[in-house]
């Protein structure tokens, strides 16, 4: 439950654009993390700027080439905090999640 101590929260899904399966691991990782940064910022009502990573962290789940070839380009995005949370960060904004 969001009102019990936790350090992660599902924020949403980011869909990568159609195209060939990304074989450059570093570029694929950057695309997933950049996309999830926007998802987490929107979910938490935070600006998606250089200070976002100083407010909250995020995790982007990778996908397989099989999933990609089946048309699944969705990356699951999770907000992550090193400090325990006792409430949802959905719509929390900068007051609840200040630059640390």
Phi, psi and omega in degrees: 000148183294339181267008172252159185299129179206166179232007179214155182207134176294127183253337180147192184236138174247128179261121174287151182291156175301155179150185180292154178302130182289116181264343176279104187300319181294316179293320179295317179297316179298317180298317179296314182293320178297315179297318180289332175302316178295318180298314181294318179299314179296314181302317184268003182057050179241153174291138177271078182229190184297340181271355182305314182293345175268358177256317185204150175262173177209156181235136178243123181279134178283171178228163182266166177295326177299312178299317180301313182292339176275358177099001180273105178252010185283129177252121178282131185245132180235134171281144182222136178233134175290330177269138180300141176255147178238013178205165175290149175265001179301118179070013186296321178077178185296334181293317180282327182241072181287164174296129183252000000 
